[in-house]
Amino acid sequence: MSSDQVTSLLHELQAALARGGYSYACGGRIPIAQPAVANTSETQLLSSTAEQPRCSDPVTLRWDISEPAIAGEPPCRKVTLPATQKIDTDALASLLQDCQPATFGLGGRDVYDEAYRKALKMDPTAFCSTVDPHALGIVDTIAQLLLPSFMASSTHRAVEARLYKLNASGLPALVYSGPSGKFKAHVDTPRSPLQFGSLVICLPAEHQGGQLKVRHNGDETTFDWSSGDGPDKTAHIEWAAFYSDCEHEVMEVSSGHRLTLTYNLYAVCGAGRLTGAFPALDPARLPLYRALDGIISSDPFSGQGGRLGFWCTHAYAYNDEHETPFPHVLKGVDAAVWESLKALCVDVQVAPIVTMDDERLEELNEFQAEEDKLPAWIIGKKFGLEVDGYGEIESSSDMEALYNRWGSFSDSPIVWLTTPKHEELQIIYTAYGNQGSAETIYSRCAILATLPAATQGSASE
């Protein structure tokens, strides 16, 4: 790839990050437990870690039937997904018969038009399921990536996911069947000022097609939940979440049945600090992942190695007496950057960065040979306020020694892909003058991705 092409890719990524173009959607998958370990969901959830993703038991749906075909027949039926037995295959067909044509809102009215939307629905008052997006970690993931809270805020936001009509909000369960099941491009109408997005959970029923396309500010992310054709056909619960102002579209289902549960997402008061663990998240399904993969694959440093730098978008209180547990408190696009880089096996760190102004940098480099000149960035060894107790700073060499006590000068070039937004008090020191005076240095939080030189091979996690 030519240097002009690499520069163009970097500029595109910078522009997208500046407009928040990569933080509008997220998604993932939850594997279905095998029968040998089924019915142990509580143990699975309690023992899960980021390295051992959560899994779900097979999904059971129960629904009401209006008129039992046989006298004395129970007024409800159930199906277990994935449907591995004939009884469940038959029950799935029965479920489709008990669904109703799905309408959509237009001009304040519910409208049915197969040219625009061809699907079936069942209202939550008529069914229940064993799917729990809270217990599966999906809601926690959405809270951190799409609804960040500021640590210094007196209140912390959390996410509540509600099914439609259960609390006069949300959307029904939808069944898109092939051929031709679809829903043309549209933007949902929020049902409350507190609604900020939608969550779609795709149940493990075999189908082809039916891709969900989500668009925002010229960017597009596709969630393809079609049944796998390869040797690994492990069943999964798939999911996607996105902001309410995103246009989205369900493509035609060519075969099978695409079953989804759709929730409206509301911002509510939360309990405090978010965990930073994403056991339900597949980073490769973040819109940002593809852009970063393209940049890294293009080798922007022409085999010489270097650093990509991302000034954190959100503010973090990292200079108090308690050390901030990075990366666990990263939020929004910052968390998406971290997760994407880790998934790409890039050496990544979160660090406080001090940027010297031109005057101080020129002073430090005045008598340095060209190959020994110091870069503008000092990378802190740790977070937390530093009070330098090594005496008064009288010269540029004293200042250089102070920087080296606190951190280290970057040993490779840094290409910054975002602009700095927040700063925190970092270092207090005593400066020399007619009399000693207390001086301060501020830092900014950043994510650094180190790309090795070509001779060093690939970086590891």
PDB file of N, CA, C and O in Angstrom, residues 152-213:
ATOM      1  N   ALA A 152     -17.044  11.558  38.122  1.00  0.00           N
ATOM      2  CA  ALA A 152     -17.220  12.637  39.077  1.00  0.00           C
ATOM      3  C   ALA A 152     -18.679  13.045  39.238  1.00  0.00           C
ATOM      4  O   ALA A 152     -19.013  13.883  40.065  1.00  0.00           O
ATOM      5  N   SER A 153     -19.553  12.464  38.436  1.00  0.00           N
ATOM      6  CA  SER A 153     -20.963  12.840  38.491  1.00  0.00           C
ATOM      7  C   SER A 153     -21.594  12.345  39.785  1.00  0.00           C
ATOM      8  O   SER A 153     -21.245  11.304  40.326  1.00  0.00           O
ATOM      9  N   SER A 154     -22.555  13.108  40.292  1.00  0.00           N
ATOM     10  CA  SER A 154     -23.248  12.711  41.518  1.00  0.00           C
ATOM     11  C   SER A 154     -24.217  11.570  41.259  1.00  0.00           C
ATOM     12  O   SER A 154     -24.637  10.877  42.173  1.00  0.00           O
ATOM     13  N   THR A 155     -24.607  11.386  40.022  1.00  0.00           N
ATOM     14  CA  THR A 155     -25.468  10.251  39.664  1.00  0.00           C
ATOM     15  C   THR A 155     -24.817   9.483  38.524  1.00  0.00           C
ATOM     16  O   THR A 155     -24.081  10.041  37.721  1.00  0.00           O
ATOM     17  N   HIS A 156     -25.083   8.202  38.461  1.00  0.00           N
ATOM     18  CA  HIS A 156     -24.521   7.357  37.410  1.00  0.00           C
ATOM     19  C   HIS A 156     -25.673   6.711  36.655  1.00  0.00           C
ATOM     20  O   HIS A 156     -26.599   6.187  37.253  1.00  0.00           O
ATOM     21  N   ARG A 157     -25.565   6.766  35.351  1.00  0.00           N
ATOM     22  CA  ARG A 157     -26.628   6.205  34.524  1.00  0.00           C
ATOM     23  C   ARG A 157     -26.444   4.708  34.338  1.00  0.00           C
ATOM     24  O   ARG A 157     -25.337   4.211  34.299  1.00  0.00           O
ATOM     25  N   ALA A 158     -27.553   4.041  34.217  1.00  0.00           N
ATOM     26  CA  ALA A 158     -27.537   2.609  33.910  1.00  0.00           C
ATOM     27  C   ALA A 158     -28.571   2.362  32.823  1.00  0.00           C
ATOM     28  O   ALA A 158     -29.335   3.253  32.445  1.00  0.00           O
ATOM     29  N   VAL A 159     -28.600   1.144  32.330  1.00  0.00           N
ATOM     30  CA  VAL A 159     -29.491   0.787  31.221  1.00  0.00           C
ATOM     31  C   VAL A 159     -30.585  -0.136  31.714  1.00  0.00           C
ATOM     32  O   VAL A 159     -30.326  -1.085  32.454  1.00  0.00           O
ATOM     33  N   GLU A 160     -31.799   0.158  31.304  1.00  0.00           N
ATOM     34  CA  GLU A 160     -32.922  -0.746  31.524  1.00  0.00           C
ATOM     35  C   GLU A 160     -33.459  -1.169  30.174  1.00  0.00           C
ATOM     36  O   GLU A 160     -33.735  -0.332  29.306  1.00  0.00           O
ATOM     37  N   ALA A 161     -33.586  -2.479  29.970  1.00  0.00           N
ATOM     38  CA  ALA A 161     -34.115  -3.015  28.712  1.00  0.00           C
ATOM     39  C   ALA A 161     -35.527  -3.531  28.954  1.00  0.00           C
ATOM     40  O   ALA A 161     -35.745  -4.372  29.816  1.00  0.00           O
ATOM     41  N   ARG A 162     -36.496  -3.027  28.199  1.00  0.00           N
ATOM     42  CA  ARG A 162     -37.894  -3.403  28.388  1.00  0.00           C
ATOM     43  C   ARG A 162     -38.497  -3.931  27.086  1.00  0.00           C
ATOM     44  O   ARG A 162     -38.300  -3.362  26.017  1.00  0.00           O
ATOM     45  N   LEU A 163     -39.274  -4.978  27.211  1.00  0.00           N
ATOM     46  CA  LEU A 163     -40.038  -5.472  26.071  1.00  0.00           C
ATOM     47  C   LEU A 163     -41.256  -4.581  25.833  1.00  0.00           C
ATOM     48  O   LEU A 163     -41.821  -4.025  26.762  1.00  0.00           O
ATOM     49  N   TYR A 164     -41.676  -4.467  24.620  1.00  0.00           N
ATOM     50  CA  TYR A 164     -42.819  -3.626  24.256  1.00  0.00           C
ATOM     51  C   TYR A 164     -44.107  -4.085  24.937  1.00  0.00           C
ATOM     52  O   TYR A 164     -44.406  -5.275  25.000  1.00  0.00           O
ATOM     53  N   LYS A 165     -44.857  -3.108  25.400  1.00  0.00           N
ATOM     54  CA  LYS A 165     -46.170  -3.265  26.001  1.00  0.00           C
ATOM     55  C   LYS A 165     -46.144  -3.899  27.384  1.00  0.00           C
ATOM     56  O   LYS A 165     -47.146  -3.923  28.060  1.00  0.00           O
ATOM     57  N   LEU A 166     -44.996  -4.436  27.787  1.00  0.00           N
ATOM     58  CA  LEU A 166     -44.905  -4.908  29.157  1.00  0.00           C
ATOM     59  C   LEU A 166     -45.064  -3.727  30.115  1.00  0.00           C
ATOM     60  O   LEU A 166     -45.734  -3.821  31.131  1.00  0.00           O
ATOM     61  N   ASN A 167     -44.420  -2.627  29.697  1.00  0.00           N
ATOM     62  CA  ASN A 167     -44.590  -1.388  30.453  1.00  0.00           C
ATOM     63  C   ASN A 167     -44.960  -0.252  29.495  1.00  0.00           C
ATOM     64  O   ASN A 167     -44.473   0.863  29.621  1.00  0.00           O
ATOM     65  N   ALA A 168     -45.816  -0.568  28.538  1.00  0.00           N
ATOM     66  CA  ALA A 168     -46.221   0.412  27.517  1.00  0.00           C
ATOM     67  C   ALA A 168     -45.016   1.007  26.803  1.00  0.00           C
ATOM     68  O   ALA A 168     -44.982   2.181  26.502  1.00  0.00           O
ATOM     69  N   SER A 169     -43.996   0.136  26.526  1.00  0.00           N
ATOM     70  CA  SER A 169     -42.819   0.631  25.828  1.00  0.00           C
ATOM     71  C   SER A 169     -42.142  -0.540  25.130  1.00  0.00           C
ATOM     72  O   SER A 169     -42.313  -1.697  25.508  1.00  0.00           O
ATOM     73  N   GLY A 170     -41.372  -0.270  24.102  1.00  0.00           N
ATOM     74  CA  GLY A 170     -40.597  -1.315  23.432  1.00  0.00           C
ATOM     75  C   GLY A 170     -41.242  -1.837  22.166  1.00  0.00           C
ATOM     76  O   GLY A 170     -42.173  -1.252  21.622  1.00  0.00           O
ATOM     77  N   LEU A 171     -40.746  -2.963  21.699  1.00  0.00           N
ATOM     78  CA  LEU A 171     -41.244  -3.586  20.473  1.00  0.00           C
ATOM     79  C   LEU A 171     -41.581  -5.048  20.741  1.00  0.00           C
ATOM     80  O   LEU A 171     -41.051  -5.667  21.654  1.00  0.00           O
ATOM     81  N   PRO A 172     -42.440  -5.666  19.943  1.00  0.00           N
ATOM     82  CA  PRO A 172     -42.793  -7.072  20.162  1.00  0.00           C
ATOM     83  C   PRO A 172     -41.730  -8.029  19.664  1.00  0.00           C
ATOM     84  O   PRO A 172     -40.760  -7.634  19.043  1.00  0.00           O
ATOM     85  N   ALA A 173     -41.926  -9.293  19.952  1.00  0.00           N
ATOM     86  CA  ALA A 173     -41.082 -10.315  19.341  1.00  0.00           C
ATOM     87  C   ALA A 173     -41.452 -10.423  17.872  1.00  0.00           C
ATOM     88  O   ALA A 173     -42.619 -10.369  17.517  1.00  0.00           O
ATOM     89  N   LEU A 174     -40.452 -10.542  17.026  1.00  0.00           N
ATOM     90  CA  LEU A 174     -40.708 -10.532  15.589  1.00  0.00           C
ATOM     91  C   LEU A 174     -40.240 -11.824  14.956  1.00  0.00           C
ATOM     92  O   LEU A 174     -39.215 -12.388  15.341  1.00  0.00           O
ATOM     93  N   VAL A 175     -40.987 -12.301  14.005  1.00  0.00           N
ATOM     94  CA  VAL A 175     -40.616 -13.490  13.250  1.00  0.00           C
ATOM     95  C   VAL A 175     -40.547 -13.106  11.776  1.00  0.00           C
ATOM     96  O   VAL A 175     -41.552 -12.719  11.186  1.00  0.00           O
ATOM     97  N   TYR A 176     -39.347 -13.191  11.202  1.00  0.00           N
ATOM     98  CA  TYR A 176     -39.169 -12.952   9.779  1.00  0.00           C
ATOM     99  C   TYR A 176     -38.930 -14.305   9.126  1.00  0.00           C
ATOM    100  O   TYR A 176     -37.971 -14.998   9.457  1.00  0.00           O
ATOM    101  N   SER A 177     -39.813 -14.710   8.212  1.00  0.00           N
ATOM    102  CA  SER A 177     -39.720 -16.025   7.595  1.00  0.00           C
ATOM    103  C   SER A 177     -39.401 -15.902   6.116  1.00  0.00           C
ATOM    104  O   SER A 177     -39.865 -14.984   5.437  1.00  0.00           O
ATOM    105  N   GLY A 178     -38.613 -16.848   5.628  1.00  0.00           N
ATOM    106  CA  GLY A 178     -38.287 -16.857   4.224  1.00  0.00           C
ATOM    107  C   GLY A 178     -39.311 -17.647   3.417  1.00  0.00           C
ATOM    108  O   GLY A 178     -39.945 -18.547   3.935  1.00  0.00           O
ATOM    109  N   PRO A 179     -39.468 -17.309   2.157  1.00  0.00           N
ATOM    110  CA  PRO A 179     -38.751 -16.203   1.537  1.00  0.00           C
ATOM    111  C   PRO A 179     -39.449 -14.850   1.735  1.00  0.00           C
ATOM    112  O   PRO A 179     -40.634 -14.813   2.032  1.00  0.00           O
ATOM    113  N   SER A 180     -38.671 -13.780   1.627  1.00  0.00           N
ATOM    114  CA  SER A 180     -39.163 -12.401   1.520  1.00  0.00           C
ATOM    115  C   SER A 180     -39.394 -11.667   2.829  1.00  0.00           C
ATOM    116  O   SER A 180     -39.749 -10.496   2.809  1.00  0.00           O
ATOM    117  N   GLY A 181     -39.219 -12.298   4.021  1.00  0.00           N
ATOM    118  CA  GLY A 181     -39.360 -11.538   5.251  1.00  0.00           C
ATOM    119  C   GLY A 181     -38.358 -10.397   5.285  1.00  0.00           C
ATOM    120  O   GLY A 181     -37.176 -10.583   5.026  1.00  0.00           O
ATOM    121  N   LYS A 182     -38.807  -9.172   5.601  1.00  0.00           N
ATOM    122  CA  LYS A 182     -37.926  -8.003   5.532  1.00  0.00           C
ATOM    123  C   LYS A 182     -38.548  -6.845   6.304  1.00  0.00           C
ATOM    124  O   LYS A 182     -39.712  -6.885   6.706  1.00  0.00           O
ATOM    125  N   PHE A 183     -37.746  -5.779   6.502  1.00  0.00           N
ATOM    126  CA  PHE A 183     -38.231  -4.524   7.057  1.00  0.00           C
ATOM    127  C   PHE A 183     -37.356  -3.434   6.467  1.00  0.00           C
ATOM    128  O   PHE A 183     -36.168  -3.342   6.756  1.00  0.00           O
ATOM    129  N   LYS A 184     -37.923  -2.593   5.600  1.00  0.00           N
ATOM    130  CA  LYS A 184     -37.145  -1.589   4.894  1.00  0.00           C
ATOM    131  C   LYS A 184     -36.550  -0.554   5.854  1.00  0.00           C
ATOM    132  O   LYS A 184     -36.938  -0.461   7.014  1.00  0.00           O
ATOM    133  N   ALA A 185     -35.573   0.206   5.335  1.00  0.00           N
ATOM    134  CA  ALA A 185     -34.839   1.170   6.151  1.00  0.00           C
ATOM    135  C   ALA A 185     -35.777   2.136   6.854  1.00  0.00           C
ATOM    136  O   ALA A 185     -36.699   2.687   6.250  1.00  0.00           O
ATOM    137  N   HIS A 186     -35.522   2.364   8.160  1.00  0.00           N
ATOM    138  CA  HIS A 186     -36.368   3.238   8.957  1.00  0.00           C
ATOM    139  C   HIS A 186     -35.611   3.661  10.209  1.00  0.00           C
ATOM    140  O   HIS A 186     -34.564   3.103  10.548  1.00  0.00           O
ATOM    141  N   VAL A 187     -36.139   4.654  10.879  1.00  0.00           N
ATOM    142  CA  VAL A 187     -35.617   5.106  12.166  1.00  0.00           C
ATOM    143  C   VAL A 187     -36.741   4.985  13.180  1.00  0.00           C
ATOM    144  O   VAL A 187     -37.856   5.465  12.945  1.00  0.00           O
ATOM    145  N   ASP A 188     -36.472   4.317  14.316  1.00  0.00           N
ATOM    146  CA  ASP A 188     -37.506   4.122  15.326  1.00  0.00           C
ATOM    147  C   ASP A 188     -37.896   5.442  15.974  1.00  0.00           C
ATOM    148  O   ASP A 188     -37.074   6.366  16.102  1.00  0.00           O
ATOM    149  N   THR A 189     -39.143   5.536  16.395  1.00  0.00           N
ATOM    150  CA  THR A 189     -39.620   6.697  17.146  1.00  0.00           C
ATOM    151  C   THR A 189     -39.487   6.410  18.635  1.00  0.00           C
ATOM    152  O   THR A 189     -40.101   5.468  19.139  1.00  0.00           O
ATOM    153  N   PRO A 190     -38.653   7.174  19.372  1.00  0.00           N
ATOM    154  CA  PRO A 190     -38.516   6.930  20.810  1.00  0.00           C
ATOM    155  C   PRO A 190     -39.863   7.047  21.520  1.00  0.00           C
ATOM    156  O   PRO A 190     -40.657   7.938  21.226  1.00  0.00           O
ATOM    157  N   ARG A 191     -40.116   6.145  22.450  1.00  0.00           N
ATOM    158  CA  ARG A 191     -41.378   6.107  23.177  1.00  0.00           C
ATOM    159  C   ARG A 191     -41.329   6.903  24.462  1.00  0.00           C
ATOM    160  O   ARG A 191     -42.339   7.006  25.165  1.00  0.00           O
ATOM    161  N   SER A 192     -40.154   7.456  24.799  1.00  0.00           N
ATOM    162  CA  SER A 192     -39.990   8.210  26.031  1.00  0.00           C
ATOM    163  C   SER A 192     -38.751   9.086  25.892  1.00  0.00           C
ATOM    164  O   SER A 192     -37.811   8.718  25.169  1.00  0.00           O
ATOM    165  N   PRO A 193     -38.696  10.241  26.587  1.00  0.00           N
ATOM    166  CA  PRO A 193     -37.478  11.054  26.559  1.00  0.00           C
ATOM    167  C   PRO A 193     -36.259  10.315  27.108  1.00  0.00           C
ATOM    168  O   PRO A 193     -35.125  10.696  26.823  1.00  0.00           O
ATOM    169  N   LEU A 194     -36.486   9.257  27.899  1.00  0.00           N
ATOM    170  CA  LEU A 194     -35.388   8.499  28.488  1.00  0.00           C
ATOM    171  C   LEU A 194     -34.877   7.393  27.572  1.00  0.00           C
ATOM    172  O   LEU A 194     -33.856   6.789  27.852  1.00  0.00           O
ATOM    173  N   GLN A 195     -35.595   7.137  26.483  1.00  0.00           N
ATOM    174  CA  GLN A 195     -35.149   6.083  25.574  1.00  0.00           C
ATOM    175  C   GLN A 195     -33.981   6.572  24.732  1.00  0.00           C
ATOM    176  O   GLN A 195     -34.031   7.655  24.142  1.00  0.00           O
ATOM    177  N   PHE A 196     -32.904   5.772  24.669  1.00  0.00           N
ATOM    178  CA  PHE A 196     -31.738   6.182  23.887  1.00  0.00           C
ATOM    179  C   PHE A 196     -31.369   5.181  22.802  1.00  0.00           C
ATOM    180  O   PHE A 196     -30.535   5.468  21.950  1.00  0.00           O
ATOM    181  N   GLY A 197     -31.963   3.981  22.808  1.00  0.00           N
ATOM    182  CA  GLY A 197     -31.568   3.012  21.801  1.00  0.00           C
ATOM    183  C   GLY A 197     -32.442   1.777  21.782  1.00  0.00           C
ATOM    184  O   GLY A 197     -33.478   1.711  22.460  1.00  0.00           O
ATOM    185  N   SER A 198     -32.019   0.812  20.987  1.00  0.00           N
ATOM    186  CA  SER A 198     -32.749  -0.455  20.836  1.00  0.00           C
ATOM    187  C   SER A 198     -31.773  -1.615  20.948  1.00  0.00           C
ATOM    188  O   SER A 198     -30.598  -1.504  20.570  1.00  0.00           O
ATOM    189  N   LEU A 199     -32.283  -2.729  21.455  1.00  0.00           N
ATOM    190  CA  LEU A 199     -31.537  -3.975  21.538  1.00  0.00           C
ATOM    191  C   LEU A 199     -32.315  -5.058  20.787  1.00  0.00           C
ATOM    192  O   LEU A 199     -33.518  -5.222  21.019  1.00  0.00           O
ATOM    193  N   VAL A 200     -31.642  -5.763  19.903  1.00  0.00           N
ATOM    194  CA  VAL A 200     -32.251  -6.862  19.169  1.00  0.00           C
ATOM    195  C   VAL A 200     -31.498  -8.138  19.511  1.00  0.00           C
ATOM    196  O   VAL A 200     -30.270  -8.212  19.342  1.00  0.00           O
ATOM    197  N   ILE A 201     -32.208  -9.134  20.017  1.00  0.00           N
ATOM    198  CA  ILE A 201     -31.617 -10.434  20.343  1.00  0.00           C
ATOM    199  C   ILE A 201     -32.174 -11.465  19.372  1.00  0.00           C
ATOM    200  O   ILE A 201     -33.388 -11.653  19.280  1.00  0.00           O
ATOM    201  N   CYS A 202     -31.285 -12.123  18.644  1.00  0.00           N
ATOM    202  CA  CYS A 202     -31.682 -13.118  17.651  1.00  0.00           C
ATOM    203  C   CYS A 202     -31.578 -14.503  18.280  1.00  0.00           C
ATOM    204  O   CYS A 202     -30.517 -14.917  18.758  1.00  0.00           O
ATOM    205  N   LEU A 203     -32.680 -15.231  18.286  1.00  0.00           N
ATOM    206  CA  LEU A 203     -32.738 -16.547  18.898  1.00  0.00           C
ATOM    207  C   LEU A 203     -32.151 -17.608  17.959  1.00  0.00           C
ATOM    208  O   LEU A 203     -32.115 -17.414  16.734  1.00  0.00           O
ATOM    209  N   PRO A 204     -31.698 -18.746  18.505  1.00  0.00           N
ATOM    210  CA  PRO A 204     -31.006 -19.755  17.698  1.00  0.00           C
ATOM    211  C   PRO A 204     -31.948 -20.612  16.859  1.00  0.00           C
ATOM    212  O   PRO A 204     -32.183 -21.785  17.144  1.00  0.00           O
ATOM    213  N   ALA A 205     -32.512 -20.003  15.813  1.00  0.00           N
ATOM    214  CA  ALA A 205     -33.356 -20.721  14.849  1.00  0.00           C
ATOM    215  C   ALA A 205     -32.690 -20.619  13.474  1.00  0.00           C
ATOM    216  O   ALA A 205     -32.239 -19.537  13.085  1.00  0.00           O
ATOM    217  N   GLU A 206     -32.640 -21.707  12.759  1.00  0.00           N
ATOM    218  CA  GLU A 206     -31.929 -21.722  11.481  1.00  0.00           C
ATOM    219  C   GLU A 206     -32.626 -20.843  10.447  1.00  0.00           C
ATOM    220  O   GLU A 206     -33.841 -20.899  10.286  1.00  0.00           O
ATOM    221  N   HIS A 207     -31.832 -20.019   9.765  1.00  0.00           N
ATOM    222  CA  HIS A 207     -32.353 -19.175   8.684  1.00  0.00           C
ATOM    223  C   HIS A 207     -31.184 -18.689   7.847  1.00  0.00           C
ATOM    224  O   HIS A 207     -30.025 -18.749   8.272  1.00  0.00           O
ATOM    225  N   GLN A 208     -31.481 -18.198   6.676  1.00  0.00           N
ATOM    226  CA  GLN A 208     -30.500 -17.574   5.801  1.00  0.00           C
ATOM    227  C   GLN A 208     -30.995 -16.193   5.428  1.00  0.00           C
ATOM    228  O   GLN A 208     -32.188 -15.975   5.244  1.00  0.00           O
ATOM    229  N   GLY A 209     -30.049 -15.250   5.301  1.00  0.00           N
ATOM    230  CA  GLY A 209     -30.418 -13.871   4.996  1.00  0.00           C
ATOM    231  C   GLY A 209     -30.851 -13.134   6.252  1.00  0.00           C
ATOM    232  O   GLY A 209     -30.492 -13.490   7.371  1.00  0.00           O
ATOM    233  N   GLY A 210     -31.647 -12.077   6.060  1.00  0.00           N
ATOM    234  CA  GLY A 210     -32.164 -11.322   7.194  1.00  0.00           C
ATOM    235  C   GLY A 210     -31.128 -10.485   7.901  1.00  0.00           C
ATOM    236  O   GLY A 210     -31.257 -10.208   9.103  1.00  0.00           O
ATOM    237  N   GLN A 211     -30.088 -10.049   7.210  1.00  0.00           N
ATOM    238  CA  GLN A 211     -29.052  -9.239   7.844  1.00  0.00           C
ATOM    239  C   GLN A 211     -29.645  -7.927   8.369  1.00  0.00           C
ATOM    240  O   GLN A 211     -30.506  -7.318   7.736  1.00  0.00           O
ATOM    241  N   LEU A 212     -29.167  -7.507   9.522  1.00  0.00           N
ATOM    242  CA  LEU A 212     -29.554  -6.219  10.100  1.00  0.00           C
ATOM    243  C   LEU A 212     -28.486  -5.202   9.750  1.00  0.00           C
ATOM    244  O   LEU A 212     -27.315  -5.361  10.116  1.00  0.00           O
ATOM    245  N   LYS A 213     -28.864  -4.151   9.033  1.00  0.00           N
ATOM    246  CA  LYS A 213     -27.929  -3.085   8.664  1.00  0.00           C
ATOM    247  C   LYS A 213     -28.263  -1.836   9.483  1.00  0.00           C
ATOM    248  O   LYS A 213     -29.418  -1.396   9.499  1.00  0.00           O
TER     249      LYS A 213
END
